[in-house]
Tab-separated table of C-alpha atoms in Angstrom:
chain	number	residue	atom	x	y	z
Q	26	MET	CA	-20.799	-40.153	15.290
Q	27	THR	CA	-24.333	-41.296	15.214
Q	28	LYS	CA	-24.193	-39.441	11.434
Q	29	ARG	CA	-22.134	-42.393	10.777
Q	30	TYR	CA	-23.690	-44.913	12.985
Q	31	ILE	CA	-27.577	-43.930	11.493
Q	32	GLU	CA	-26.128	-43.769	7.976
Q	33	GLU	CA	-25.053	-47.547	7.939
Q	34	SER	CA	-28.437	-48.624	10.017
Q	35	ILE	CA	-30.224	-46.973	6.620
Q	36	GLU	CA	-27.621	-48.783	4.373
Q	37	LEU	CA	-28.576	-51.858	6.576
Q	38	LEU	CA	-31.916	-51.441	6.110
Q	39	LYS	CA	-31.980	-51.108	2.451
Q	40	ARG	CA	-29.840	-54.613	2.432
Q	41	MET	CA	-32.972	-56.210	4.940
Q	42	VAL	CA	-35.550	-55.021	2.041
Q	43	SER	CA	-33.739	-57.055	-0.546
Q	44	ILE	CA	-34.317	-60.232	1.340
Q	45	SER	CA	-37.721	-61.836	1.886
Q	46	SER	CA	-37.707	-62.498	5.304
Q	47	ILE	CA	-41.093	-63.905	5.720
Q	48	SER	CA	-41.552	-65.531	8.891
Q	49	ARG	CA	-39.851	-68.715	9.245
Q	50	ASN	CA	-38.171	-68.195	6.270
Q	51	GLU	CA	-35.563	-65.035	7.716
Q	52	GLY	CA	-32.519	-67.564	7.445
Q	53	GLU	CA	-31.267	-65.633	4.714
Q	54	VAL	CA	-31.937	-62.534	6.050
Q	55	ALA	CA	-30.256	-63.286	9.202
Q	56	ASP	CA	-27.217	-64.406	7.510
Q	57	MET	CA	-26.915	-60.736	6.249
Q	58	ILE	CA	-27.766	-59.080	9.605
Q	59	GLN	CA	-25.078	-61.391	10.812
Q	60	GLU	CA	-22.414	-60.525	9.031
Q	61	THR	CA	-23.162	-56.402	8.665
Q	62	VAL	CA	-23.090	-56.606	12.213
Q	63	ALA	CA	-19.568	-58.269	12.274
Q	64	ARG	CA	-18.303	-56.174	10.085
Q	65	MET	CA	-18.752	-53.404	12.718
Q	66	GLY	CA	-16.511	-54.436	14.741
Q	67	LEU	CA	-19.896	-56.107	17.096
Q	68	LYS	CA	-19.328	-59.817	18.778
Q	69	VAL	CA	-23.121	-61.523	17.734
Q	70	ASN	CA	-24.736	-64.523	19.172
Q	71	ARG	CA	-27.072	-66.899	17.207
Q	72	ASP	CA	-29.463	-69.406	17.640
Q	73	GLY	CA	-31.515	-70.340	14.550
Q	74	ASN	CA	-32.773	-66.600	13.048
Q	75	ASN	CA	-31.843	-65.263	16.906
Q	76	LEU	CA	-29.029	-62.560	16.394
Q	77	TRP	CA	-28.050	-60.535	20.085
Q	78	VAL	CA	-25.032	-58.669	20.429
Q	79	LEU	CA	-23.577	-57.808	24.068
Q	80	GLN	CA	-21.734	-54.596	24.719
Q	81	GLU	CA	-18.376	-55.238	25.141
Q	82	VAL	CA	-18.090	-53.320	28.916
Q	83	TRP	CA	-19.868	-55.624	30.156
Q	84	ALA	CA	-20.238	-55.148	34.220
Q	85	GLU	CA	-20.937	-57.720	36.880
Q	86	GLY	CA	-23.306	-57.098	39.495
Q	87	LYS	CA	-25.136	-54.073	36.759
Q	88	PRO	CA	-28.499	-54.818	35.648
Q	89	THR	CA	-29.000	-55.112	32.191
Q	90	VAL	CA	-31.627	-53.543	29.177
Q	91	LEU	CA	-32.245	-55.410	26.381
Q	92	LEU	CA	-33.419	-53.373	23.182
Q	93	ASN	CA	-35.139	-55.987	21.026
Q	94	ALA	CA	-36.850	-55.720	17.329
Q	95	HIS	CA	-38.143	-58.047	15.002
Q	96	ILE	CA	-36.694	-59.438	11.549
Q	97	ASP	CA	-39.582	-61.366	10.143
Q	98	THR	CA	-41.986	-59.690	7.274
Q	99	VAL	CA	-45.909	-60.918	6.928
Q	100	LYS	CA	-46.057	-61.646	2.439
Q	101	PRO	CA	-46.339	-58.395	0.808
Q	102	ALA	CA	-50.008	-57.535	0.132
Q	103	SER	CA	-51.830	-58.000	-2.866
Q	104	GLY	CA	-51.788	-54.065	-3.510
Q	105	TYR	CA	-48.348	-53.570	-4.333
Q	106	THR	CA	-47.675	-50.507	-6.987
Q	107	ARG	CA	-43.882	-51.189	-6.198
Q	108	ASP	CA	-41.701	-54.255	-5.861
Q	109	PRO	CA	-42.057	-54.890	-1.831
Q	110	PHE	CA	-37.769	-56.424	-2.207
Q	111	ALA	CA	-36.567	-52.955	-4.143
Q	112	PRO	CA	-35.507	-50.770	-1.654
Q	113	THR	CA	-36.500	-47.247	-2.640
Q	114	ILE	CA	-35.445	-43.693	-1.632
Q	115	GLU	CA	-36.751	-40.823	-3.163
Q	116	GLY	CA	-36.805	-37.948	-1.174
Q	117	ASP	CA	-36.902	-38.411	2.785
Q	118	THR	CA	-38.753	-41.730	2.306
Q	119	LEU	CA	-37.529	-45.352	1.650
Q	120	TRP	CA	-40.363	-47.809	0.330
Q	121	GLY	CA	-40.198	-51.569	0.974
Q	122	LEU	CA	-41.788	-54.331	2.527
Q	123	GLY	CA	-40.654	-54.422	6.382
Q	124	THR	CA	-39.276	-50.465	6.339
Q	125	ASN	CA	-42.128	-49.587	8.804
Q	126	ASP	CA	-42.724	-53.162	10.444
Q	127	ASP	CA	-40.151	-53.818	11.748
Q	128	GLY	CA	-36.513	-52.557	9.877
Q	129	ALA	CA	-36.656	-49.376	10.766
Q	130	SER	CA	-36.779	-50.018	15.011
Q	131	VAL	CA	-34.089	-53.108	13.901
Q	132	VAL	CA	-31.637	-50.236	13.178
Q	133	SER	CA	-32.643	-47.177	15.315
Q	134	LEU	CA	-32.072	-50.073	18.284
Q	135	LEU	CA	-28.824	-51.403	16.615
Q	136	ALA	CA	-27.565	-47.125	15.776
Q	137	ALA	CA	-28.713	-46.029	19.396
Q	138	PHE	CA	-27.406	-49.389	20.968
Q	139	ARG	CA	-23.205	-48.576	19.278
Q	140	TYR	CA	-23.659	-45.097	20.202
Q	141	LEU	CA	-24.670	-46.433	24.122
Q	142	SER	CA	-22.255	-48.960	24.056
Q	143	THR	CA	-19.277	-46.220	23.896
Q	144	LYS	CA	-20.135	-44.858	27.149
Q	145	ASN	CA	-18.580	-46.202	30.164
Q	146	GLU	CA	-20.409	-44.267	33.092
Q	147	LEU	CA	-24.018	-46.424	31.855
Q	148	PRO	CA	-25.607	-47.459	35.036
Q	149	TYR	CA	-26.411	-50.650	33.580
Q	150	ASN	CA	-25.189	-53.302	30.681
Q	151	LEU	CA	-27.422	-53.238	26.955
Q	152	ILE	CA	-28.106	-55.544	24.724
Q	153	TRP	CA	-29.454	-55.676	21.537
Q	154	SER	CA	-31.277	-58.181	19.683
Q	155	ALA	CA	-32.924	-59.122	16.863
Q	156	THR	CA	-35.077	-62.096	16.333
Q	157	ALA	CA	-37.692	-64.041	14.633
Q	158	GLU	CA	-41.361	-64.881	14.095
Q	159	GLU	CA	-42.768	-62.068	15.251
Q	160	GLU	CA	-45.568	-61.793	13.082
Q	161	VAL	CA	-46.224	-65.941	13.491
Q	162	SER	CA	-45.898	-65.136	17.365
Q	163	GLY	CA	-43.538	-68.113	17.064
Q	164	LYS	CA	-42.265	-70.739	19.460
Q	165	ASN	CA	-38.590	-69.617	17.222
Q	166	GLY	CA	-38.618	-66.166	17.993
Q	167	VAL	CA	-37.410	-63.822	21.030
Q	168	GLU	CA	-38.848	-66.567	23.345
Q	169	SER	CA	-36.467	-69.004	22.396
Q	170	ILE	CA	-33.141	-66.918	23.059
Q	171	LEU	CA	-34.458	-65.397	26.655
Q	172	GLY	CA	-32.834	-67.879	29.085
Q	173	LYS	CA	-29.530	-67.355	27.120
Q	174	LEU	CA	-28.900	-63.305	28.289
Q	175	GLY	CA	-29.101	-64.024	31.678
Q	176	ARG	CA	-31.560	-61.822	34.213
Q	177	ILE	CA	-33.237	-58.713	32.489
Q	178	GLU	CA	-34.027	-55.689	34.220
Q	179	PHE	CA	-35.742	-54.074	31.610
Q	180	GLY	CA	-36.462	-53.552	28.496
Q	181	ILE	CA	-37.292	-51.466	25.202
Q	182	VAL	CA	-39.230	-53.552	22.696
Q	183	GLY	CA	-39.245	-51.804	18.917
Q	184	GLU	CA	-41.762	-51.232	16.926
Q	185	PRO	CA	-44.217	-48.790	14.923
Q	186	THR	CA	-45.323	-46.196	17.672
Q	187	GLY	CA	-44.225	-42.712	16.362
Q	188	MET	CA	-42.235	-42.761	18.568
Q	189	GLN	CA	-45.130	-42.558	22.036
Q	190	MET	CA	-44.546	-45.141	24.232
Q	191	ALA	CA	-46.525	-48.149	24.769
Q	192	VAL	CA	-46.952	-48.849	28.587
Q	193	ALA	CA	-49.362	-51.789	28.503
Q	194	GLU	CA	-50.422	-54.291	25.367
Q	195	LYS	CA	-53.322	-56.431	25.297
Q	196	GLY	CA	-52.585	-60.409	25.592
Q	197	LEU	CA	-54.340	-62.433	22.912
Q	198	MET	CA	-56.452	-66.181	23.465
Q	199	VAL	CA	-58.320	-67.815	20.683
Q	200	LEU	CA	-60.733	-70.527	22.111
Q	201	ASP	CA	-62.331	-73.466	20.151
Q	202	CYS	CA	-65.795	-73.748	21.890
Q	203	THR	CA	-68.293	-76.901	20.927
Q	204	THR	CA	-71.810	-77.383	21.532
Q	205	GLU	CA	-73.002	-81.067	20.921
Q	206	GLY	CA	-76.194	-82.535	20.124
Q	207	VAL	CA	-78.562	-84.867	18.550
Q	208	SER	CA	-78.762	-85.251	14.964
Q	209	GLY	CA	-82.015	-85.636	13.251
Q	210	HIS	CA	-84.107	-85.080	10.302
Q	211	ALA	CA	-85.143	-81.857	9.926
Q	212	ALA	CA	-88.613	-82.004	8.361
Q	213	ARG	CA	-89.636	-83.539	11.430
Q	214	ASN	CA	-89.687	-82.724	14.935
Q	215	GLU	CA	-86.659	-84.204	16.194
Q	216	GLY	CA	-83.184	-84.044	17.674
Q	217	VAL	CA	-81.262	-81.465	19.041
Q	218	ASN	CA	-80.021	-78.807	17.076
Q	219	ALA	CA	-76.284	-77.900	18.046
Q	220	ILE	CA	-76.548	-74.422	16.501
Q	221	TYR	CA	-79.502	-73.398	18.863
Q	222	LYS	CA	-76.922	-74.845	21.914
Q	223	ALA	CA	-74.877	-72.263	20.395
Q	224	LEU	CA	-76.899	-69.070	19.949
Q	225	PRO	CA	-76.601	-68.386	23.869
Q	226	ILE	CA	-72.915	-69.095	24.140
Q	227	VAL	CA	-72.256	-66.927	21.400
Q	228	GLU	CA	-74.128	-63.774	23.037
Q	229	TRP	CA	-72.988	-64.472	26.184
Q	230	PHE	CA	-69.275	-63.856	24.632
Q	231	ARG	CA	-70.598	-61.216	22.173
Q	232	THR	CA	-71.739	-59.233	25.454
Q	233	LYS	CA	-70.214	-60.155	28.683
Q	234	GLN	CA	-68.568	-57.364	30.711
Q	235	TRP	CA	-65.567	-57.807	32.908
Q	236	ASP	CA	-64.547	-56.287	36.316
Q	237	LYS	CA	-61.806	-55.241	35.912
Q	238	VAL	CA	-61.459	-52.806	33.149
Q	239	SER	CA	-57.937	-51.171	32.172
Q	240	PRO	CA	-57.307	-47.069	32.295
Q	241	PHE	CA	-54.962	-47.972	29.775
Q	242	LEU	CA	-55.823	-50.805	28.216
Q	243	GLY	CA	-59.865	-50.479	28.391
Q	244	PRO	CA	-61.631	-53.632	28.470
Q	245	VAL	CA	-61.085	-57.437	28.147
Q	246	LYS	CA	-62.586	-57.648	24.414
Q	247	MET	CA	-64.090	-61.254	23.116
Q	248	SER	CA	-64.914	-61.685	19.323
Q	249	VAL	CA	-66.758	-64.530	18.016
Q	250	THR	CA	-65.037	-64.976	15.035
Q	251	GLN	CA	-65.735	-68.235	12.962
Q	252	ILE	CA	-68.233	-70.774	13.522
Q	253	ASP	CA	-69.214	-73.642	11.972
Q	254	ALA	CA	-71.645	-76.477	12.314
Q	255	GLY	CA	-74.189	-78.580	9.585
Q	256	THR	CA	-73.540	-81.064	7.087
Q	257	GLN	CA	-76.780	-80.413	4.490
Q	258	HIS	CA	-79.718	-78.792	4.791
Q	259	ASN	CA	-81.880	-81.945	5.471
Q	260	VAL	CA	-79.969	-82.402	8.520
Q	261	VAL	CA	-80.385	-81.233	12.633
Q	262	PRO	CA	-76.645	-80.608	13.083
Q	263	ASP	CA	-75.373	-82.556	15.877
Q	264	LYS	CA	-72.332	-80.689	16.172
Q	265	CYS	CA	-71.425	-76.336	16.173
Q	266	HIS	CA	-67.768	-75.424	16.434
Q	267	PHE	CA	-67.323	-71.603	17.142
Q	268	VAL	CA	-63.967	-69.929	17.800
Q	269	VAL	CA	-63.742	-66.693	19.976
Q	270	ASP	CA	-60.741	-64.571	19.595
Q	271	VAL	CA	-60.249	-62.777	23.265
Q	272	ARG	CA	-57.799	-58.981	23.600
Q	273	VAL	CA	-57.103	-59.474	27.665
Q	274	ASN	CA	-56.143	-56.327	29.216
Q	275	ASP	CA	-53.138	-56.153	31.513
Q	276	LEU	CA	-55.868	-56.803	35.008
Q	277	TYR	CA	-55.711	-60.426	34.053
Q	278	LYS	CA	-53.755	-62.898	33.453
Q	279	ASN	CA	-54.563	-65.255	30.211
Q	280	GLN	CA	-54.833	-68.392	32.662
Q	281	GLU	CA	-56.562	-66.897	34.972
Q	282	LEU	CA	-59.812	-65.560	32.850
Q	283	LEU	CA	-59.646	-69.054	30.990
Q	284	ASP	CA	-61.073	-70.334	34.204
Q	285	LEU	CA	-63.476	-67.454	35.265
Q	286	ILE	CA	-64.924	-68.138	31.262
Q	287	LYS	CA	-64.349	-71.894	31.528
Q	288	ARG	CA	-66.498	-72.000	35.178
Q	289	ASP	CA	-69.184	-69.813	33.735
Q	290	GLU	CA	-72.394	-70.833	34.285
Q	291	HIS	CA	-73.240	-69.771	30.556
Q	292	THR	CA	-70.662	-71.906	29.688
Q	293	LYS	CA	-71.586	-74.668	30.927
Q	294	GLU	CA	-73.329	-76.010	28.103
Q	295	CYS	CA	-70.364	-76.493	25.433
Q	296	THR	CA	-66.640	-77.242	25.645
Q	297	VAL	CA	-63.839	-74.497	25.560
Q	298	GLN	CA	-60.666	-75.533	24.819
Q	299	GLU	CA	-58.207	-72.449	24.527
Q	300	ARG	CA	-55.062	-72.905	21.878
Q	301	SER	CA	-52.753	-71.092	23.799
Q	302	THR	CA	-52.341	-69.279	26.924
Q	303	ARG	CA	-48.175	-67.932	26.217
Q	304	LEU	CA	-49.079	-64.508	24.752
Q	305	ASN	CA	-50.458	-63.016	27.843
Q	306	SER	CA	-50.733	-58.616	28.198
Q	307	SER	CA	-48.450	-56.883	29.616
Q	308	HIS	CA	-48.226	-53.233	31.480
Q	309	ILE	CA	-44.940	-51.406	33.765
Q	310	ASP	CA	-45.641	-49.363	36.356
Q	311	VAL	CA	-46.211	-45.622	35.704
Q	312	ASP	CA	-43.840	-45.013	38.237
Q	313	HIS	CA	-40.577	-46.577	36.467
Q	314	PRO	CA	-37.793	-44.513	35.543
Q	315	ILE	CA	-37.982	-44.840	32.040
Q	316	VAL	CA	-41.859	-43.963	32.525
Q	317	LYS	CA	-41.176	-41.201	33.960
Q	318	LYS	CA	-38.186	-40.165	31.457
Q	319	ALA	CA	-40.778	-40.246	28.641
Q	320	LEU	CA	-43.662	-37.745	30.517
Q	321	GLY	CA	-40.115	-35.678	31.381
Q	322	MET	CA	-39.611	-35.598	27.330
Q	323	ASP	CA	-43.189	-35.231	26.848
Q	324	ILE	CA	-43.668	-38.738	25.021
Q	325	LYS	CA	-47.011	-39.489	25.169
Q	326	LEU	CA	-48.327	-42.778	27.302
Q	327	PHE	CA	-50.911	-45.006	25.579
Q	328	GLY	CA	-51.942	-48.472	25.735
Q	329	SER	CA	-51.330	-50.735	22.802
Q	330	PRO	CA	-54.390	-53.211	21.525
Q	331	THR	CA	-51.867	-55.279	19.003
Q	332	LEU	CA	-49.686	-58.024	20.081
Q	333	SER	CA	-46.143	-58.299	19.893
Q	334	ASP	CA	-43.397	-59.953	21.407
Q	335	GLN	CA	-43.803	-57.806	24.443
Q	336	ALA	CA	-46.539	-60.982	25.283
Q	337	LEU	CA	-43.232	-63.516	25.884
Q	338	MET	CA	-41.244	-61.158	27.948
Q	339	SER	CA	-41.582	-61.703	31.922
Q	340	PHE	CA	-39.578	-58.736	33.007
Q	341	PRO	CA	-41.352	-54.595	32.635
Q	342	THR	CA	-41.049	-53.397	28.903
Q	343	VAL	CA	-42.368	-51.057	26.795
Q	344	LYS	CA	-42.813	-50.781	23.024
Q	345	ILE	CA	-41.584	-47.928	21.123
Q	346	GLY	CA	-40.414	-47.372	17.762
Q	347	PRO	CA	-40.282	-45.069	15.075
Q	348	GLY	CA	-42.934	-45.300	11.300
Q	349	ASP	CA	-46.860	-45.962	11.860
Q	350	SER	CA	-48.615	-48.950	12.879
Q	351	ALA	CA	-51.436	-47.843	10.160
Q	352	ARG	CA	-48.394	-48.410	7.714
Q	353	SER	CA	-47.972	-52.165	8.843
Q	354	HIS	CA	-49.245	-55.462	6.372
Q	355	THR	CA	-50.411	-52.984	4.048
Q	356	ALA	CA	-49.211	-52.845	0.203
Q	357	ASP	CA	-46.473	-50.384	-0.603
Q	358	GLU	CA	-44.798	-49.935	2.942
Q	359	TYR	CA	-42.404	-47.278	4.040
Q	360	ILE	CA	-40.651	-45.026	6.986
Q	361	LYS	CA	-38.942	-41.788	6.403
Q	362	ILE	CA	-35.512	-40.917	7.466
Q	363	SER	CA	-35.922	-38.338	8.866
Q	364	GLU	CA	-38.359	-41.013	11.543
Q	365	ILE	CA	-35.449	-43.064	11.898
Q	366	GLU	CA	-33.198	-39.951	13.075
Q	367	ASN	CA	-35.318	-38.815	15.209
Q	368	ALA	CA	-36.108	-42.316	16.737
Q	369	VAL	CA	-32.349	-43.066	17.429
Q	370	ALA	CA	-32.122	-39.722	19.316
Q	371	THR	CA	-35.003	-40.196	20.989
Q	372	TYR	CA	-33.541	-43.496	22.602
Q	373	ILE	CA	-29.959	-42.468	23.479
Q	374	LYS	CA	-32.092	-39.416	24.839
Q	375	LEU	CA	-34.043	-42.241	26.765
Q	376	LEU	CA	-31.177	-44.437	28.273
Q	377	SER	CA	-28.790	-41.588	28.852
């Protein structure tokens, strides 16, 4: 039975590749997935471009496990030598945009869901979801439907990890920082240069070491990534704006770290404005049953520096899926058929 589910899933993935599904433009591919999954005999729920299916035999009182992956892609990289929207199988390899990130996880989790849903003895209920806007951390993605799914006890987020298990993931904050000076003529000793006021603050962001270091994610990482100041060469700039990318480990909440940054004496000469605090870090206890099961299967545990929809989930999650993160967002993206087959078998064993 799993062989048929895998074959049908690969055909679905090929159809997904053939339809452009760049973030915030997933409507057409969501239509196709909805129709295809319905033809498989499943009742599909939809909100916007987000889809989800509850297992047919639903037992009240059992905990619920969510199997989630995303249907959107980034734009094709400029270096493609193949048509990114022409799915092509050569030997064990399926080429096309979104095969690795994140179509393989979408269809592998679907195949596992279909198989496991036939098992009445499962100690939990299952939900499979395929959601939008992950690549842009959009508010119309998985975040918009979580309230409709009821209480979730635990979730698997499918992303290309080589079927290794991410038990922690860094969060993200983007900060807009501004120092203010007084304009003046650059040829005379007048004015207050806002760039010079910014320099020690930039250096503080570069060198600051926060106390809490995560065993899986290491330290918090703060990087100044953009800077803008001045109107012309002979005017002392009265304003300097710079952007800080903050990757938060699982020992801090975004708001907690933001408060520490704003209160620090090194930032008192600038304003710090966060764009958002919603993309928090995540982690799961190593004593959680799914982690123990993974260790018993010799699955490697790691901490992930890259962001996923885990950041928007308040319940325990792990990130695990077929493919390789290094292939994501690159030209001539691909997935191995054998990787999908292995993923389906691994998901089933993990959850059985």
